Coordinates of C-alpha atoms and ligand atoms in Angstrom, one line a residue:
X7 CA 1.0 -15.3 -22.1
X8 CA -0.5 -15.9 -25.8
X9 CA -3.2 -15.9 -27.4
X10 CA -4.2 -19.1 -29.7
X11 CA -7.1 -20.7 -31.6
X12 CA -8.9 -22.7 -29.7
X13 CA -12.0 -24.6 -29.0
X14 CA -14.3 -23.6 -25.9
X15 CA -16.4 -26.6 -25.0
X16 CA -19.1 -25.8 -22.3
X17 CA -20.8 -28.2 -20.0
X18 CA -24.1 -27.1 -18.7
X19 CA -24.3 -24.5 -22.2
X20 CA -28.9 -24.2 -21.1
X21 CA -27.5 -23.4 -17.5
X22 CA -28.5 -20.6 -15.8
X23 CA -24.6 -19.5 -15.6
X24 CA -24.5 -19.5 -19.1
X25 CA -26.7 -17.4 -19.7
X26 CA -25.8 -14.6 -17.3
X27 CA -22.7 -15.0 -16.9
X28 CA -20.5 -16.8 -19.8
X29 CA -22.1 -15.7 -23.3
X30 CA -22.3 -11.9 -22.2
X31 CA -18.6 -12.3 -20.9
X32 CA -17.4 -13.8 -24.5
X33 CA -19.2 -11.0 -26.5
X34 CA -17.6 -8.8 -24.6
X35 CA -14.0 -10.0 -24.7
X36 CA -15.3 -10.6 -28.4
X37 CA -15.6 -6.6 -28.9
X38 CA -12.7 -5.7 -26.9
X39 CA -10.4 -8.3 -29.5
X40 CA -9.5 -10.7 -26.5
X41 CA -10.6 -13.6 -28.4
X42 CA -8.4 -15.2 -30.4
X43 CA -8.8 -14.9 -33.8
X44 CA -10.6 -18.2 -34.4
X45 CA -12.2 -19.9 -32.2
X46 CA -14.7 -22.8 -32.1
X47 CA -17.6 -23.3 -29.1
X48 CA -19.4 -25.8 -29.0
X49 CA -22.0 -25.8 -25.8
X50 CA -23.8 -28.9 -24.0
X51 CA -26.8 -29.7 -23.2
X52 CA -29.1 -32.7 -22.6
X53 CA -32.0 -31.6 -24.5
X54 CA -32.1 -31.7 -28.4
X55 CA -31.7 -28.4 -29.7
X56 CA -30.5 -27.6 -33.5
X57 CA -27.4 -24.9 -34.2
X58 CA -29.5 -21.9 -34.7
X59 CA -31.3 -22.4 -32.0
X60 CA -28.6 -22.6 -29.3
X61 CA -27.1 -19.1 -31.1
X62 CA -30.3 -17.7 -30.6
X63 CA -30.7 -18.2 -27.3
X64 CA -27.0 -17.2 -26.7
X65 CA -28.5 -14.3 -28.5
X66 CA -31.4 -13.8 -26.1
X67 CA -29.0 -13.8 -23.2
X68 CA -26.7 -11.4 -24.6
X69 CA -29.8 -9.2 -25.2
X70 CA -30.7 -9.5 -21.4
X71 CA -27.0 -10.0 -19.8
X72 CA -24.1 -8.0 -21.9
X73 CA -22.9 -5.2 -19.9
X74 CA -22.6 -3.5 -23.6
X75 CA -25.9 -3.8 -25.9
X76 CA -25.4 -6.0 -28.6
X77 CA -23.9 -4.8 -32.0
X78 CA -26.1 -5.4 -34.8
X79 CA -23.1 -5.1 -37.0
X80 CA -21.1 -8.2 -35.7
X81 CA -23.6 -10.0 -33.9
X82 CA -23.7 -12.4 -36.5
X83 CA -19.5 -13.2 -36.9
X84 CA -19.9 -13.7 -32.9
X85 CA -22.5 -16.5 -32.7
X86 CA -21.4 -18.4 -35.9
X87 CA -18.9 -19.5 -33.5
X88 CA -20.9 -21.3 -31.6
X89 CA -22.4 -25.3 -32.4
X90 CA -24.6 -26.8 -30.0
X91 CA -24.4 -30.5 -29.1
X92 CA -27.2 -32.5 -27.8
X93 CA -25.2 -34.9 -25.2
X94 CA -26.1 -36.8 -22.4
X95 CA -22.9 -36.9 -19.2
X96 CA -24.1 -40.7 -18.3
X97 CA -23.2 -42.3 -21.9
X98 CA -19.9 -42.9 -22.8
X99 CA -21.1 -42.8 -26.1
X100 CA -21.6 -39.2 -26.4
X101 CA -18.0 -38.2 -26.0
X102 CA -16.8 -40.3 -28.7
X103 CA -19.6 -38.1 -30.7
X104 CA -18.2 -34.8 -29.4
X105 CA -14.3 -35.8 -30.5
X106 CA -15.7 -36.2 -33.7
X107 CA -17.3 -32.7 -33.7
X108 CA -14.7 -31.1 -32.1
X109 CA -12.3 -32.7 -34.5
X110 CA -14.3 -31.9 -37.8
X111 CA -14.3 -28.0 -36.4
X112 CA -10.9 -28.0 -35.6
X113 CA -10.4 -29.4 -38.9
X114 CA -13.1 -27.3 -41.0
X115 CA -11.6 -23.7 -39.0
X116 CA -8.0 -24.8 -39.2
X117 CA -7.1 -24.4 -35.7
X118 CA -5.1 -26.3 -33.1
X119 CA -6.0 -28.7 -31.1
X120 CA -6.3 -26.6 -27.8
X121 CA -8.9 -27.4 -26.0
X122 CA -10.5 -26.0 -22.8
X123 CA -13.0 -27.6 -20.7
X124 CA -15.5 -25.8 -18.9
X125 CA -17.7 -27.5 -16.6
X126 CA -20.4 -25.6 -15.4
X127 CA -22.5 -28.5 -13.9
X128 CA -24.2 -30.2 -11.0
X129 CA -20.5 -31.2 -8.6
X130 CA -22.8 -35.0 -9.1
X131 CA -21.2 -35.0 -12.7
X132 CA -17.6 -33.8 -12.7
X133 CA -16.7 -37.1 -12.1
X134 CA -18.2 -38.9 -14.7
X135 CA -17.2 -36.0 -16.9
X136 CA -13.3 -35.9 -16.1
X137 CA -13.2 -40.1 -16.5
X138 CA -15.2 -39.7 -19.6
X139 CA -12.8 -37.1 -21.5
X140 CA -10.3 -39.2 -21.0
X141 CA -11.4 -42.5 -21.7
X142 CA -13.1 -40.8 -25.2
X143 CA -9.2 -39.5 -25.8
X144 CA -10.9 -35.9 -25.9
X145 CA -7.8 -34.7 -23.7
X146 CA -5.3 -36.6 -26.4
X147 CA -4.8 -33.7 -28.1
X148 CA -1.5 -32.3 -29.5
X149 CA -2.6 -29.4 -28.7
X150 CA -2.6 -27.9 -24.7
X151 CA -5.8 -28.7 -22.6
X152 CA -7.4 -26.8 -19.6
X153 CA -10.2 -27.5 -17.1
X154 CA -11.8 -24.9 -16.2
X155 CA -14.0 -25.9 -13.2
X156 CA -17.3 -24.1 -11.1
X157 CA -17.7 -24.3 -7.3
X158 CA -18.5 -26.1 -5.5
X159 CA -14.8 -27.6 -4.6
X160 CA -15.8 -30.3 -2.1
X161 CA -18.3 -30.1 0.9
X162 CA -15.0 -30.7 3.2
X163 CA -11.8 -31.9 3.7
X164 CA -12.4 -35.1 2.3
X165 CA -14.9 -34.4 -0.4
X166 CA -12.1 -32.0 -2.1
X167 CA -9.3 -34.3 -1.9
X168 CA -11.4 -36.9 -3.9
X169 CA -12.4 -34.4 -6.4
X170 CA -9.3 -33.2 -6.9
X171 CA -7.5 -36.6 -7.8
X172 CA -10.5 -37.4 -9.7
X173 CA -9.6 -34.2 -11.7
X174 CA -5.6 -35.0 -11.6
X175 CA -6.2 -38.3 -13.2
X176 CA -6.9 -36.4 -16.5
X177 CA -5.8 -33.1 -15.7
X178 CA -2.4 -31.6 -14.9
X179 CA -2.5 -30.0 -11.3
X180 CA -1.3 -26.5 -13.9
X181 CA -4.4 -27.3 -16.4
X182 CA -7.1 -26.9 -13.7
X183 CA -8.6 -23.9 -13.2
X184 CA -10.7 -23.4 -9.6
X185 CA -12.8 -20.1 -10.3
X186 CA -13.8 -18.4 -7.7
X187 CA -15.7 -15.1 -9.1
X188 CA -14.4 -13.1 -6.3
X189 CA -11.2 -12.9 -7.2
X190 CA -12.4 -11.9 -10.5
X191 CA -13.3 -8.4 -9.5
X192 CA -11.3 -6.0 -10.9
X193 CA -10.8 -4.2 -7.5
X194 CA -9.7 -7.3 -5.8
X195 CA -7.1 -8.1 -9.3
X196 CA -5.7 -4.2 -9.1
X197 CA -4.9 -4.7 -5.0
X198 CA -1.7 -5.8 -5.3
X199 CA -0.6 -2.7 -7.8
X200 CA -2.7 -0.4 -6.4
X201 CA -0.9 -1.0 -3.4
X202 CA 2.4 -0.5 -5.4
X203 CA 1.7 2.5 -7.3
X204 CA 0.8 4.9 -4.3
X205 CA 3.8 4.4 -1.8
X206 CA 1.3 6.1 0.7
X207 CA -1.2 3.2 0.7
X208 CA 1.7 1.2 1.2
X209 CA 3.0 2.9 3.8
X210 CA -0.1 3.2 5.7
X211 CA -0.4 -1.0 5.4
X212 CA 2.3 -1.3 8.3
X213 CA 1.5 -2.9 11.2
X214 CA 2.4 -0.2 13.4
X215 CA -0.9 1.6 12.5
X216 CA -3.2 -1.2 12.0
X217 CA -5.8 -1.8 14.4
X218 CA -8.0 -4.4 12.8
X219 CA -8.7 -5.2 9.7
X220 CA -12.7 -6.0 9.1
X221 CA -14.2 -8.2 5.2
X222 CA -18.0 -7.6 4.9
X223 CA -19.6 -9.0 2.3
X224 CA -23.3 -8.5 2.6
X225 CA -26.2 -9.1 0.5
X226 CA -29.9 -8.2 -0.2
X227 CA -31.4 -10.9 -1.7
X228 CA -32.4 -14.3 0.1
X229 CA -32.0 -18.0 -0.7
X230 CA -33.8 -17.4 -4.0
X231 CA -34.8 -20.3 -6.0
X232 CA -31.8 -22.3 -4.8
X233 CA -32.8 -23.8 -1.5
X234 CA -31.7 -27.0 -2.6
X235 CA -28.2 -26.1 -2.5
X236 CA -28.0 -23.8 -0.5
X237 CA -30.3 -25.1 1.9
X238 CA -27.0 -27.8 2.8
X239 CA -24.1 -25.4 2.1
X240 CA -25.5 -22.2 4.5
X241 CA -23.0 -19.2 4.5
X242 CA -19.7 -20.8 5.6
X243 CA -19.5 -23.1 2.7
X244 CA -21.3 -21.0 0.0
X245 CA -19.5 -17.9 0.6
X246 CA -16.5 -18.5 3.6
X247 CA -14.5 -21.1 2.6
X248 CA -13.9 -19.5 -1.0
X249 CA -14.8 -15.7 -1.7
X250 CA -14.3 -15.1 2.0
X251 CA -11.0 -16.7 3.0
X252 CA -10.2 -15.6 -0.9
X253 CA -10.7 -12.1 0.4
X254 CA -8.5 -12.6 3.4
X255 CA -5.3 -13.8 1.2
X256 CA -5.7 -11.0 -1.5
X257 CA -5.9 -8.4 1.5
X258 CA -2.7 -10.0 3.6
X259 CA -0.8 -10.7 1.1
X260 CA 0.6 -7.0 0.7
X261 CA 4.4 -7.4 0.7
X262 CA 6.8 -4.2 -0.3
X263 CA 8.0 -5.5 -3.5
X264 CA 6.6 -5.9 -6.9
X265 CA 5.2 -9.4 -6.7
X266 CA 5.5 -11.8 -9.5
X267 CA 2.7 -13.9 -10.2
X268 CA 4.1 -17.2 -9.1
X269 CA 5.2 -15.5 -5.5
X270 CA 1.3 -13.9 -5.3
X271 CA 0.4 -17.7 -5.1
X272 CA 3.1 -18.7 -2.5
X273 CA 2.3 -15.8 -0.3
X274 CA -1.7 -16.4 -0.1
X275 CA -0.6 -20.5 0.5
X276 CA 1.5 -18.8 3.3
X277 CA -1.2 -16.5 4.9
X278 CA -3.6 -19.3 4.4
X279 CA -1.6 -21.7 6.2
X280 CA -0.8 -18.7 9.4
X281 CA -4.7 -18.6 9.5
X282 CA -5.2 -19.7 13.3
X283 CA -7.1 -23.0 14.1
X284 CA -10.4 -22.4 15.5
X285 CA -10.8 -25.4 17.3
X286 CA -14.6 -26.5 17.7
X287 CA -15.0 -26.1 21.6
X288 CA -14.0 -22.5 21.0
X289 CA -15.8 -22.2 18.3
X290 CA -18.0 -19.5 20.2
X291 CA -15.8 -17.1 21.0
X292 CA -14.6 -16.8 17.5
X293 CA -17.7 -17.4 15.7
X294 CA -21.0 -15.8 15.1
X295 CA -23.8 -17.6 12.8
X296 CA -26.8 -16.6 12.1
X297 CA -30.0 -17.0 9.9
X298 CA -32.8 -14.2 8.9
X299 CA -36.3 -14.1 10.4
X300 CA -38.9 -12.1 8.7
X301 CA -38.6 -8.4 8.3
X302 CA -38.8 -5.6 5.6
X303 CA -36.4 -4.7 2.6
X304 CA -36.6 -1.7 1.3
X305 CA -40.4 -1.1 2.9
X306 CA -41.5 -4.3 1.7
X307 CA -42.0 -7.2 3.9
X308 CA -40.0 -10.1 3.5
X309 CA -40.2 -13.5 4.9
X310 CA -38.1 -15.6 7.0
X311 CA -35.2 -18.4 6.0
X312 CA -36.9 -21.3 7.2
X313 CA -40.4 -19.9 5.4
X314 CA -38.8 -19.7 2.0
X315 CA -39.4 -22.1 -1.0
X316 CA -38.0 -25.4 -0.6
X317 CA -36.6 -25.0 2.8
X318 CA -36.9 -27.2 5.8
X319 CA -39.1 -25.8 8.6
X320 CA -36.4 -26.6 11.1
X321 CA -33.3 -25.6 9.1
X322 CA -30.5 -25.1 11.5
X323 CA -28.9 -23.9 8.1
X324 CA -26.6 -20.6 8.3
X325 CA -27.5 -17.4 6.1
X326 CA -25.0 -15.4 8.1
X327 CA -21.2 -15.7 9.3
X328 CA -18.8 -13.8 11.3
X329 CA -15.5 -14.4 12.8
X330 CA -12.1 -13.1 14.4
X331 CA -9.4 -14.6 12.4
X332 CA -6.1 -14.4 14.2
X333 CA -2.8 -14.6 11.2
X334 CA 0.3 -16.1 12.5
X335 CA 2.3 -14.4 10.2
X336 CA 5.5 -11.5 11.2
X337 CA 2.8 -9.0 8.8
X338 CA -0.2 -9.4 10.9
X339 CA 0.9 -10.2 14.3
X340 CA -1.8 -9.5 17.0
X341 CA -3.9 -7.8 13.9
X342 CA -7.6 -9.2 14.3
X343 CA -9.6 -9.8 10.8
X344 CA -12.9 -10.0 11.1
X345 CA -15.1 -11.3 8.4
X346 CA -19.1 -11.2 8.1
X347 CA -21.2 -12.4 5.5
X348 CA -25.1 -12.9 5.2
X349 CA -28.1 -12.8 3.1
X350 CA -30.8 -10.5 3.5
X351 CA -29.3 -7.8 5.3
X352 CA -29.4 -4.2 4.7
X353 CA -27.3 -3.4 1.6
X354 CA -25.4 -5.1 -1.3
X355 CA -21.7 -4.6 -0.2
X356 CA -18.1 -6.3 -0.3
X357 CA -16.2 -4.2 1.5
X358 CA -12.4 -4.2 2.7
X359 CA -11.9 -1.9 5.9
X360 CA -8.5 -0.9 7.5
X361 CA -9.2 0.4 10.7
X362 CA -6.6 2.5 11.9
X363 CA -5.2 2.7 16.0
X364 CA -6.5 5.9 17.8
X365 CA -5.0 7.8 20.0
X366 CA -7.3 8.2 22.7
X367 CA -5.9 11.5 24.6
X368 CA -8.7 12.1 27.0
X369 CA -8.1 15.9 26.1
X370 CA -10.9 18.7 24.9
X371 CA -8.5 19.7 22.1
X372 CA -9.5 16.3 20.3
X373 CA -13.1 15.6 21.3
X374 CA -14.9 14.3 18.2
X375 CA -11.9 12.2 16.6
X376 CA -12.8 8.6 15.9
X377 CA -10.4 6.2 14.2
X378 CA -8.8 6.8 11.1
X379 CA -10.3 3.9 8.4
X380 CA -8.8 3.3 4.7
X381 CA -11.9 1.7 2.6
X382 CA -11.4 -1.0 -0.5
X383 CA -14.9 -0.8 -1.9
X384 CA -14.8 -3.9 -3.9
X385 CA -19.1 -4.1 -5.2
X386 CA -20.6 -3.0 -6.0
X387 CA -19.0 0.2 -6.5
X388 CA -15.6 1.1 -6.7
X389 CA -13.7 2.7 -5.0
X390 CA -11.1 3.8 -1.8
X391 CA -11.6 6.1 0.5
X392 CA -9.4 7.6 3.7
X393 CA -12.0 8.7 6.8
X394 CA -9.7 11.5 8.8
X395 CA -10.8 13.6 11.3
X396 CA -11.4 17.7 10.6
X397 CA -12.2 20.4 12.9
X398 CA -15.5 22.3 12.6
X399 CA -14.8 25.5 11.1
X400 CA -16.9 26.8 14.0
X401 CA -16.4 25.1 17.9
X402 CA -14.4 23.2 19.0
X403 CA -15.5 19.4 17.7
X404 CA -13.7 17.1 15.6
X405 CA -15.6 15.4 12.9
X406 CA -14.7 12.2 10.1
X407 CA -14.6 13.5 7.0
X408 CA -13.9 10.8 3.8
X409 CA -11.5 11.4 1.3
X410 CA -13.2 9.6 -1.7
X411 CA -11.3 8.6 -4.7
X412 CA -14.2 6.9 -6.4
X413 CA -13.9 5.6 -10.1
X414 CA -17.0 4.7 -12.0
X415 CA -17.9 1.7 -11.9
X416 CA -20.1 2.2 -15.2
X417 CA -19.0 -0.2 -18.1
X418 CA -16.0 -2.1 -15.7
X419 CA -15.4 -5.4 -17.3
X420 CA -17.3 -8.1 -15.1
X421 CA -15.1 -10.5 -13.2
X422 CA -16.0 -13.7 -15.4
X423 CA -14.7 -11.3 -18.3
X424 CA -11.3 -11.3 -16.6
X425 CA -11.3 -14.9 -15.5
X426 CA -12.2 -16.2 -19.0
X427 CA -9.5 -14.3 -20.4
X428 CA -6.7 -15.2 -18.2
X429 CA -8.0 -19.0 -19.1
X430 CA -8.0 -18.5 -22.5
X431 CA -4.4 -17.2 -21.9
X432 CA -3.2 -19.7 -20.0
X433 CA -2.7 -17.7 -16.6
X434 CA -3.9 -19.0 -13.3
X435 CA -2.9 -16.2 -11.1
X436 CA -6.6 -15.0 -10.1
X437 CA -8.1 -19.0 -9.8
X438 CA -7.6 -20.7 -6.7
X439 CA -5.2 -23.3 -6.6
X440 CA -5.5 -26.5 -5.1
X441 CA -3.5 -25.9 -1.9
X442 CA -5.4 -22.9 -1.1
X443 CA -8.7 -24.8 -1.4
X444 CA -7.4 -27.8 0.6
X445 CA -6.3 -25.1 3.8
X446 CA -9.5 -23.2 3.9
X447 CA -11.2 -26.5 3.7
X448 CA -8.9 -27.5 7.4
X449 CA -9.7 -24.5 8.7
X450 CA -13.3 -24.6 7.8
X451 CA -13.9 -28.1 8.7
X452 CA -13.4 -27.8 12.7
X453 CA -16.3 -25.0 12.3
X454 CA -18.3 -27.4 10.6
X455 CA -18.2 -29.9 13.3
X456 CA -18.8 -27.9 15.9
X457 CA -22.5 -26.7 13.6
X458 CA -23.2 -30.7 13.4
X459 CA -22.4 -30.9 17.0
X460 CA -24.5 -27.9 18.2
X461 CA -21.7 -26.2 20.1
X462 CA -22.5 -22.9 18.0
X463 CA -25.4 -20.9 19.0
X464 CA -27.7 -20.1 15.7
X465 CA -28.5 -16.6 16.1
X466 CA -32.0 -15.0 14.3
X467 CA -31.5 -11.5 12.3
X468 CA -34.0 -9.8 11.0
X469 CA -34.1 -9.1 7.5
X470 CA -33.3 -6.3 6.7
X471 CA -30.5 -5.5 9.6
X472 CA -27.2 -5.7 9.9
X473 CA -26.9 -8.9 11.2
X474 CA -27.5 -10.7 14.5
X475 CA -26.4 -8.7 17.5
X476 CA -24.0 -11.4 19.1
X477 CA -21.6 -10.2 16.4
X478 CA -21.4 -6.6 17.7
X479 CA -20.7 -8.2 20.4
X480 CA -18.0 -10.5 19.2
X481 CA -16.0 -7.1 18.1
X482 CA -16.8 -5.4 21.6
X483 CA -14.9 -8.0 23.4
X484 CA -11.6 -6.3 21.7
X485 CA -13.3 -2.8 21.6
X486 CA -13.7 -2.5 18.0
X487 CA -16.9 -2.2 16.0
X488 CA -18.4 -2.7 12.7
X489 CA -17.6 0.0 10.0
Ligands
LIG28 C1 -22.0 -16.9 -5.1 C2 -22.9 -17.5 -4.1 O1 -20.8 -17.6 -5.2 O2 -21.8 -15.5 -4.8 C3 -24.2 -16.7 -4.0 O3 -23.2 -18.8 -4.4 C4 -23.9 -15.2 -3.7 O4 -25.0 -17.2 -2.9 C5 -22.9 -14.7 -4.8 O5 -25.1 -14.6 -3.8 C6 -22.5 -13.3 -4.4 O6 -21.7 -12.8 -5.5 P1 -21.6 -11.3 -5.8 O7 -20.6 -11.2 -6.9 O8 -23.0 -10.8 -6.1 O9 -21.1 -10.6 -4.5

């Protein structure tokens, strides 16, 4: 991959993504030198705002965001690359404007005409957007082109499909870039090598061993100020059917040979497509949902889902989700995965847990053992750790003991630091690509029928706990549990 001048044209530049996320991972790739060595940004927005204003608010939210204070000493190279443009989705008008802009930068810095789109805005506008940048010829250039597009994919099957051709009509299936944040943690992009470079880890990924392999990722905070999203999404399609089933892929995909980019993507599409149907009338023996009910966080009290800001009093909407995912594959044959997520529980976590087969000798020279477990602590520290069993120095008991190789999470490059690089490089390993969206959205979408047609129980957690107990009990049906 190379490096090249380029221009970085934001949608949505006032957006609350912006701001936390995109500006504080550019000055960072700025003071690491993984920009290239000119480049020209020119950020969206509706209302009227003048040049200097738009740098110092990207100022503001590099002062609040950046992972690394700001640099008085080079603030000011950094955010003379930036130009703000008052523009207006709707009016075809306002792309011819932008060409012009974007022309008379690439013209004034003497750069190529590579261009990348990023459209961090309501999914209501992608549309107009994508037919827009190609009826204004914004995506004639000589130079190469690349989408770079926000979730929501789709509410479903359907939904997808249409956005995708919508996107393929300007866009190259190769110049579309799905971002999906999870796979931009640096613990879920060193797996794979991880996995390579310590032949033991590898060795102790056989299925011989493997009892069960269990994804958590659990959050603190509620709904927030975003009810009116997420209010329709609920867990399965806010965090399943991407960071969830993105999880899945990145964990099954282990294979005993140094995996070249191109065969990373074929072996996810693989997994994806051995992912068992859950067919909605057995929806609830797979599947656990849930939604919090009032309770305390941290000592404080909290309120309930369906009390929250902007919520319907008789939301049916999900804040939780588990399942038993079954992989048709030679690797993970008769191997459950389970996978939990929710809002409001009891800690912030993403967790990867390799539960081990124990061998339960009913004898008194092993009381105390309990299953051996490798943990991939993805968030939000880092780290892996091996749970054996160790004999009290006094008696007779066994007791788990971790083996901790924790690295510091202090000062790790954020994940939309090591997204926005491999885009401005041209290298779509860690996006999703379209066929992986379009599976999970099949697999998904039998689950999402049988919430419209009530066949799923919608269990009340507290918040606060760990969840909703019919998904203890969905594990105790094979005689596993939650790590
Ligand atoms: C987002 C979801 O994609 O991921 C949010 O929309 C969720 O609802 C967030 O809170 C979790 O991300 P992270 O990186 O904090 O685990």
């Amino acid at each position: 991959w190379s490096m090249e001048d380029m221009t970085f044209i934001l949608f949505g530049a006032t957006g609350d993504l912006a701001q936390r996320k995109l500006f504080p991972a550019l000055y960072n790739l700025y003071l690491d030198g993984k920009l290239p060595d000119t480049v020209s940004i020119i950020g969206l927005g509706r209302k009227y705002a003048s040049d200097e204003a738009f740098q110092s608010k990207v100022e503001k939210a590099l002062c609040a965001y950046s992972r690394r204070s700001v640099d008085p000493s080079n603030l000011q190279e950094f955010l003379a690359k930036f130009r703000y443009f008052t523009f207006d989705a709707t009016i075809e008008e306002s792309y011819v404007n932008l060409l012009k802009l974007v022309e008379a930068r690439e013209k004034e810095l003497g750069i190529p005409e590579n261009r990348l789109f990023y459209l961090s805005v309501a999914p209501s506008l992608v549309d107009i957007i994508t037919s827009n940048l190609h009826a204004s010829g914004l995506d004639k250039n000589k130079g190469w082109k690349r989408l770079v597009i926000e979730k929501p994919f789709g509410r479903d099957v359907e939904t997808a499909r249409q956005l995708n051709d919508k996107l393929l009509e300007t866009f190259h299936d190769n110049e579309i870039y799905r971002i999906d944040h999870y796979l931009g943690k640096p613990m879920v992009q060193s797996l794979n090598t991880l996995i390579l470079a310590n032949p033991v880890l590898d060795s102790l990924l056989d299925q011989k061993l493997i009892s069960n392999v269990q994804i958590t990722a659990s959050e603190i905070v509620g709904v927030e100020t975003r009810a009116d999203y997420y209010d329709k999404a609920g867990a399965i399609r806010d965090m399943v059917q991407n960071h969830l089933l993105q999880l899945v892929m990145m964990t099954a995909l282990y294979l005993p040979e140094n995996l070249t980019d191109n065969k990373i993507q074929t072996k996810k599409t693989e997994i994806l497509a051995s992912l068992r149907t859950i067919r909605k009338e057995e929806a609830h023996q797979h599947v656990v949902r849930g939604q919090y009910e009032a309770g305390e966080i941290h000592d404080a009290p909290v309120t309930g889902y369906k009390e929250e800001p902007g919520v319907e009093a008789s939301s049916k909407n999900d804040t939780y989700f588990a399942a038993r995912l079954a992989i048709d594959h030679p690797s993970w044959e008769g191997i459950p995965f389970y996978i939990r997520t929710g809002k409001r529980m009891n800690k912030k976590s993403t967790q990867i847990v390799v539960e081990f087969k124990h061998k339960m000798v009913d004898s008194d020279r092993l009381k105390g053992t309990s299953p051996n477990l490798l943990v991939l602590e993805i968030s939000p520290n880092e780290s892996i750790s091996l749970r054996v069993n160790l004999k009290e120095a006094s008696g007779n008991q066994f007791k788990p003991v971790w083996i901790d190789f924790s690295t510091s999470s202090e000062n790790q490059p954020e994940a939309y630091e090591l997204l926005l690089f491999d885009a401005i490089l041209g290298d779509s390993t860690f996006f999703a690509h379209w066929r992986e969206v379009e599976l999970s959205w099949e697999w998904i979408e039998p689950l999402l029928n049988a919430y419209e047609e009530d066949l799923l129980p919608l269990h009340g957690y507290r918040a606060g706990s760990t969840g909703p107990e019919a998904a203890e009990e969905l594990l105790q049906q094979k005689q596993h549990k939650w790590w």
